[in-house]
Coordinates of C-alpha atoms and ligand atoms in Angstrom, one line a residue:
M1 CA 89.8 61.4 69.5
A2 CA 88.4 58.0 70.7
A3 CA 90.9 55.9 72.7
M4 CA 93.1 54.0 70.3
N5 CA 92.3 50.7 72.0
N6 CA 88.6 51.0 71.2
I7 CA 89.4 51.0 67.5
R8 CA 88.6 48.0 65.4
N9 CA 87.1 49.2 62.0
I10 CA 89.2 51.7 60.0
V11 CA 88.4 53.5 56.8
I12 CA 91.3 55.4 55.1
L13 CA 90.6 57.8 52.3
T14 CA 93.6 58.7 50.1
G15 CA 94.0 61.4 47.5
A16 CA 96.7 62.7 45.1
G17 CA 98.9 63.9 48.0
V18 CA 99.8 60.3 49.0
S19 CA 101.3 59.8 45.5
A20 CA 102.9 63.2 45.2
E21 CA 106.3 62.1 46.6
S22 CA 106.3 59.3 44.0
G23 CA 106.4 62.0 41.4
I24 CA 102.7 62.0 40.3
D25 CA 101.3 65.5 40.1
T26 CA 98.4 66.5 42.3
F27 CA 95.4 68.2 40.7
R28 CA 95.1 71.5 42.5
S29 CA 98.6 72.5 43.3
E30 CA 100.6 75.3 41.6
G31 CA 101.4 73.2 38.6
G32 CA 97.9 71.6 38.6
L33 CA 97.0 73.0 35.2
W34 CA 97.6 70.7 32.3
E35 CA 98.4 72.6 29.1
Q36 CA 96.3 75.5 30.5
H37 CA 93.3 73.1 31.1
R38 CA 91.9 72.8 34.6
V39 CA 91.1 69.2 35.6
E40 CA 87.4 70.2 35.9
D41 CA 87.6 71.1 32.1
V42 CA 89.2 67.9 31.0
A43 CA 87.8 65.3 33.3
T44 CA 84.2 65.5 32.1
P45 CA 82.1 63.4 29.7
E46 CA 81.3 66.7 27.9
A47 CA 85.0 67.4 27.3
F48 CA 85.4 63.9 26.0
A49 CA 82.5 64.4 23.6
R50 CA 83.8 67.8 22.5
D51 CA 87.5 67.0 22.1
P52 CA 88.2 63.3 22.5
E53 CA 91.8 63.7 21.1
L54 CA 92.7 66.1 23.9
V55 CA 91.2 64.0 26.6
L56 CA 92.7 60.7 25.4
R57 CA 96.1 62.4 25.0
F58 CA 95.8 63.6 28.6
Y59 CA 95.1 60.1 29.9
D60 CA 97.6 58.3 27.6
M61 CA 100.3 60.6 28.9
R62 CA 99.3 59.9 32.6
R63 CA 98.9 56.2 32.0
E64 CA 102.4 56.0 30.6
A65 CA 103.8 58.1 33.4
I66 CA 102.4 56.1 36.3
Q67 CA 104.1 53.0 35.0
T68 CA 107.5 54.6 35.6
K69 CA 106.7 55.6 39.3
Q70 CA 107.3 53.7 42.5
P71 CA 105.3 53.5 45.7
N72 CA 106.7 55.7 48.5
S73 CA 106.9 55.2 52.2
A74 CA 103.3 56.3 52.8
H75 CA 102.0 53.6 50.4
E76 CA 104.3 51.1 52.1
A77 CA 103.2 52.0 55.6
L78 CA 99.5 51.6 54.6
A79 CA 100.3 48.2 53.1
R80 CA 101.9 47.2 56.3
L81 CA 98.9 48.4 58.2
D82 CA 96.6 46.4 55.9
A83 CA 98.7 43.3 56.4
E84 CA 98.9 43.6 60.2
W85 CA 95.6 45.2 61.3
P86 CA 93.4 42.4 62.7
G87 CA 90.1 44.3 62.4
E88 CA 88.2 45.6 59.4
L89 CA 90.1 48.0 57.2
L90 CA 89.3 49.6 53.9
I91 CA 91.6 51.9 51.8
V92 CA 89.2 54.0 49.7
T93 CA 91.5 55.8 47.2
Q94 CA 90.5 58.6 44.8
N95 CA 93.7 57.9 43.0
V96 CA 93.7 56.2 39.6
D97 CA 97.3 55.0 40.0
D98 CA 98.1 51.5 41.3
L99 CA 100.7 52.4 43.9
H100 CA 98.7 51.1 46.9
E101 CA 98.5 47.7 45.2
R102 CA 102.2 47.8 44.1
A103 CA 103.2 48.5 47.7
G104 CA 101.3 45.4 48.7
A105 CA 98.0 46.7 50.0
R106 CA 95.0 44.3 49.3
R107 CA 92.0 46.0 50.9
V108 CA 91.9 48.8 48.4
L109 CA 88.9 50.3 46.5
H110 CA 89.3 52.8 43.6
M111 CA 86.3 55.1 43.8
H112 CA 87.4 57.2 40.8
G113 CA 88.5 54.2 38.7
E114 CA 91.9 53.1 37.4
H115 CA 94.3 54.2 34.8
L116 CA 95.3 50.7 33.9
L117 CA 91.8 49.6 32.9
A118 CA 90.0 50.5 29.6
W119 CA 86.2 50.5 29.6
C120 CA 84.3 49.6 26.4
T121 CA 81.2 51.7 26.1
A122 CA 79.8 49.3 23.5
C123 CA 79.9 46.0 25.5
D124 CA 80.6 47.4 29.1
T125 CA 83.7 45.2 29.5
R126 CA 86.7 46.5 31.5
S127 CA 90.1 45.3 30.2
P128 CA 93.5 45.6 31.7
W129 CA 95.3 48.4 29.7
T130 CA 98.9 49.7 29.7
G131 CA 99.1 51.1 26.2
T132 CA 97.5 54.1 24.4
L133 CA 93.8 54.7 23.6
I134 CA 94.3 57.7 21.2
D135 CA 94.8 55.3 18.3
R136 CA 91.3 53.9 19.0
P137 CA 92.3 50.2 19.4
P138 CA 89.5 47.6 19.3
C139 CA 88.0 46.3 22.5
P140 CA 89.6 42.9 23.3
A141 CA 86.1 41.5 24.2
C142 CA 83.9 42.7 21.3
G143 CA 86.2 44.4 18.8
A144 CA 84.3 47.8 18.9
R145 CA 86.5 50.9 18.8
A146 CA 84.7 52.3 21.8
L147 CA 87.3 52.2 24.6
R148 CA 87.6 55.1 27.1
P149 CA 89.7 55.4 30.3
D150 CA 88.0 53.6 33.1
V151 CA 88.0 56.7 35.3
V152 CA 85.2 58.7 37.0
W153 CA 84.7 62.1 35.5
F154 CA 82.8 65.0 37.0
G155 CA 79.0 64.4 36.7
E156 CA 79.5 60.6 36.8
V157 CA 78.8 58.5 39.9
P158 CA 81.9 57.2 41.7
Y159 CA 82.3 53.5 41.9
R160 CA 81.2 51.2 44.8
M161 CA 79.5 54.0 46.8
D162 CA 77.3 51.4 48.6
E163 CA 80.3 49.5 49.9
I164 CA 82.1 52.8 50.9
M165 CA 79.1 54.1 52.8
A166 CA 78.6 50.8 54.6
A167 CA 82.3 50.8 55.7
V168 CA 82.2 54.4 56.8
A169 CA 79.0 53.8 58.8
Q170 CA 80.8 51.0 60.7
A171 CA 84.1 52.8 61.1
D172 CA 85.6 53.6 64.5
L173 CA 88.3 55.6 62.9
F174 CA 88.3 57.6 59.6
V175 CA 91.6 58.9 58.3
S176 CA 92.0 61.2 55.3
I177 CA 95.4 61.4 53.7
G178 CA 96.6 63.8 51.0
T179 CA 93.3 65.1 49.7
S180 CA 92.2 68.7 49.3
G181 CA 88.6 68.0 50.2
A182 CA 87.5 69.8 47.1
V183 CA 85.6 66.9 45.3
Y184 CA 82.4 65.3 46.4
P185 CA 81.2 62.8 47.5
A186 CA 84.7 61.8 48.8
A187 CA 84.9 65.2 50.6
G188 CA 81.6 64.4 52.5
L189 CA 82.8 61.1 53.9
V190 CA 84.4 62.7 57.0
R191 CA 81.1 64.2 58.0
M192 CA 79.3 60.9 57.5
A193 CA 81.9 59.1 59.6
S194 CA 81.8 61.7 62.3
E195 CA 78.1 61.6 62.5
S196 CA 78.2 57.8 62.9
G197 CA 80.6 58.2 65.9
A198 CA 84.0 57.6 64.3
A199 CA 87.1 59.4 65.4
T200 CA 88.5 61.4 62.5
L201 CA 92.1 62.3 61.6
E202 CA 93.5 64.3 58.7
L203 CA 97.1 63.8 57.5
N204 CA 97.9 66.4 54.8
L205 CA 100.6 68.8 53.7
E206 CA 98.3 71.6 54.6
R207 CA 94.9 72.0 56.1
S208 CA 92.3 70.8 53.6
Q209 CA 89.0 72.5 52.7
G210 CA 87.2 70.1 55.1
T211 CA 89.7 70.3 57.9
R212 CA 87.1 71.6 60.4
W213 CA 85.3 68.3 60.3
F214 CA 88.2 66.4 61.7
D215 CA 88.9 65.8 65.4
E216 CA 92.6 66.1 64.7
A217 CA 94.6 67.4 61.7
R218 CA 98.4 66.9 61.3
Q219 CA 100.3 68.8 58.6
G220 CA 103.4 67.5 56.8
P221 CA 104.5 65.2 53.9
A222 CA 102.6 61.9 53.7
S223 CA 106.0 60.1 53.5
E224 CA 106.7 61.2 57.1
L225 CA 103.2 61.5 58.7
V226 CA 101.8 58.2 57.5
P227 CA 104.6 55.8 58.7
A228 CA 104.6 57.6 62.0
W229 CA 100.9 57.2 62.4
V230 CA 100.9 53.6 61.4
D231 CA 103.7 52.9 63.9
E232 CA 101.6 54.6 66.6
L233 CA 98.5 52.6 65.7
L234 CA 100.2 49.2 65.5
S235 CA 102.0 49.8 68.9
T236 CA 98.8 50.4 70.9
Ligands
BJW1 C1 100.2 66.3 50.2 C2 101.5 66.1 49.6 C3 102.3 65.3 50.3 C4 100.4 67.5 48.3 N1 101.9 64.8 51.4 N2 99.8 65.8 51.3 C5 78.9 71.9 43.9 C6 79.1 71.6 45.2 C7 79.3 70.3 45.7 C8 79.5 69.3 44.7 C9 79.4 69.6 43.4 C10 79.1 70.9 43.0 N3 79.0 70.8 41.6 C11 79.3 69.6 41.2 C12 79.5 68.8 42.3 C13 79.9 67.3 42.3 C14 81.3 67.1 41.7 C15 82.2 68.0 42.6 O1 82.6 67.6 43.7 N4 82.7 69.1 42.0 C16 83.6 70.0 42.8 C17 84.6 70.5 41.8 C18 82.8 71.0 43.5 N5 81.5 65.7 41.9 C19 81.2 64.8 41.0 O2 80.8 65.2 39.9 C20 81.4 63.4 41.3 N6 80.2 62.7 41.1 C21 79.1 62.9 41.8 O3 79.0 63.8 42.6 O4 78.0 62.1 41.4 C22 76.8 62.3 42.1 C23 76.7 61.5 43.4 C24 75.8 61.9 44.3 C25 75.8 61.3 45.5 C26 76.5 60.1 45.8 C27 77.4 59.7 44.8 C28 77.5 60.4 43.6 C29 82.5 62.7 40.5 C30 83.9 63.3 40.9 C31 84.9 62.7 39.9 C32 86.3 63.2 40.2 N7 87.2 62.8 39.2 C33 88.6 63.2 39.3 C34 89.3 62.7 38.0 C35 89.6 61.2 38.0 C36 90.3 60.8 36.8 C37 91.7 61.5 36.7 O5 92.6 61.2 37.5 O6 91.8 62.3 35.8 O7 89.2 62.6 40.4 S1 88.9 65.0 39.5 C38 90.3 64.8 40.6 O8 90.0 65.3 41.9 C39 90.5 63.3 40.7 C40 90.8 63.2 42.2 O9 90.6 61.9 42.7 C41 89.9 64.2 42.8 C42 90.3 64.7 44.2 O10 91.6 65.3 44.1 P1 92.6 65.1 45.3 O11 93.0 63.7 45.3 O12 92.0 65.6 46.6 O13 93.8 66.0 44.8 P2 94.1 67.6 45.0 O14 95.2 67.9 44.0 O15 92.9 68.3 45.0 O16 94.7 67.7 46.5 C43 95.9 67.1 46.9 C44 96.1 67.4 48.3 O17 97.3 66.7 48.7 C45 96.3 68.9 48.7 O18 95.5 69.2 49.8 C46 97.8 69.0 49.0 O19 98.1 69.9 50.0 C47 98.1 67.6 49.5 N8 99.5 67.2 49.3 N9 101.5 66.9 48.4 C48 100.6 65.0 51.9 N10 103.6 65.1 49.9

């Protein structure tokens, strides 16, 4: 790993594991099936076209649930790092919850969208949304009943990839937290960072599918590993 005092630009990739201790289910754990559906079968445009009621119910349930959850010490530590780190920093989250923001982080980018936005496929407007979509409410902007969750499904292109790739190319340190490394292009960012010369660190409950690409991998709960790592980084 590069000497800590040579680090200025940091990219942090987070996944479902960072929110697990807030009570939000991960996707690929033991209980990762939702009513016998794998996420790969529900989170696709084809599933939405085939059975919109099922997909909207899945998202309505999760949108309601996240609003009852609170950030944990991992989100809080990352928010502290964001506030105190003098160099460039970008938290690229695959999560569609808003727990990084509610902990106070500002430099956050949601590559797989956000539960609390609804996207009108008629007029392309994104509207803040806390209620349900299964009842097919009208778009606040154009009135069309064409709202869908503003999330990125399999086969769709994740958001803001140009910004993500530019930040990764400039990174001195790339840190992956609480993600299985099963879903691309997020899972490929570590290789890109490594090939651009960044030091790479994985913080995860267990070794991820991409663990071999990291210079260092620490195993444990995010609520313990992340605050300890942030303390380490801010004290150098
Ligand atoms: C803890 C913990 C604790 C637990 N502390 N840790 C064949 C090969 C390669 C790629 C493909 C392929 N066929 C198709 C593809 C592409 C496809 C893909 O990757 N498929 C795979 C299944 C193989 N990808 C796409 O389609 C993407 N688009 C795309 O590729 O477009 C083309 C493109 C090309 C080039 C550039 C750009 C684009 C789109 C992917 C969209 C993913 N969407 C979802 C749903 C979002 C909405 C929703 O929430 O419903 O995003 S799927 C789901 O998986 C969600 C997550 O963000 C994503 C990643 O999951 P994550 O976060 O890693 O969670 P888990 O559950 O997998 O892991 C949790 C981890 O935490 C575990 O390791 C635990 O151990 C750990 N953990 N508790 C610390 N307390």
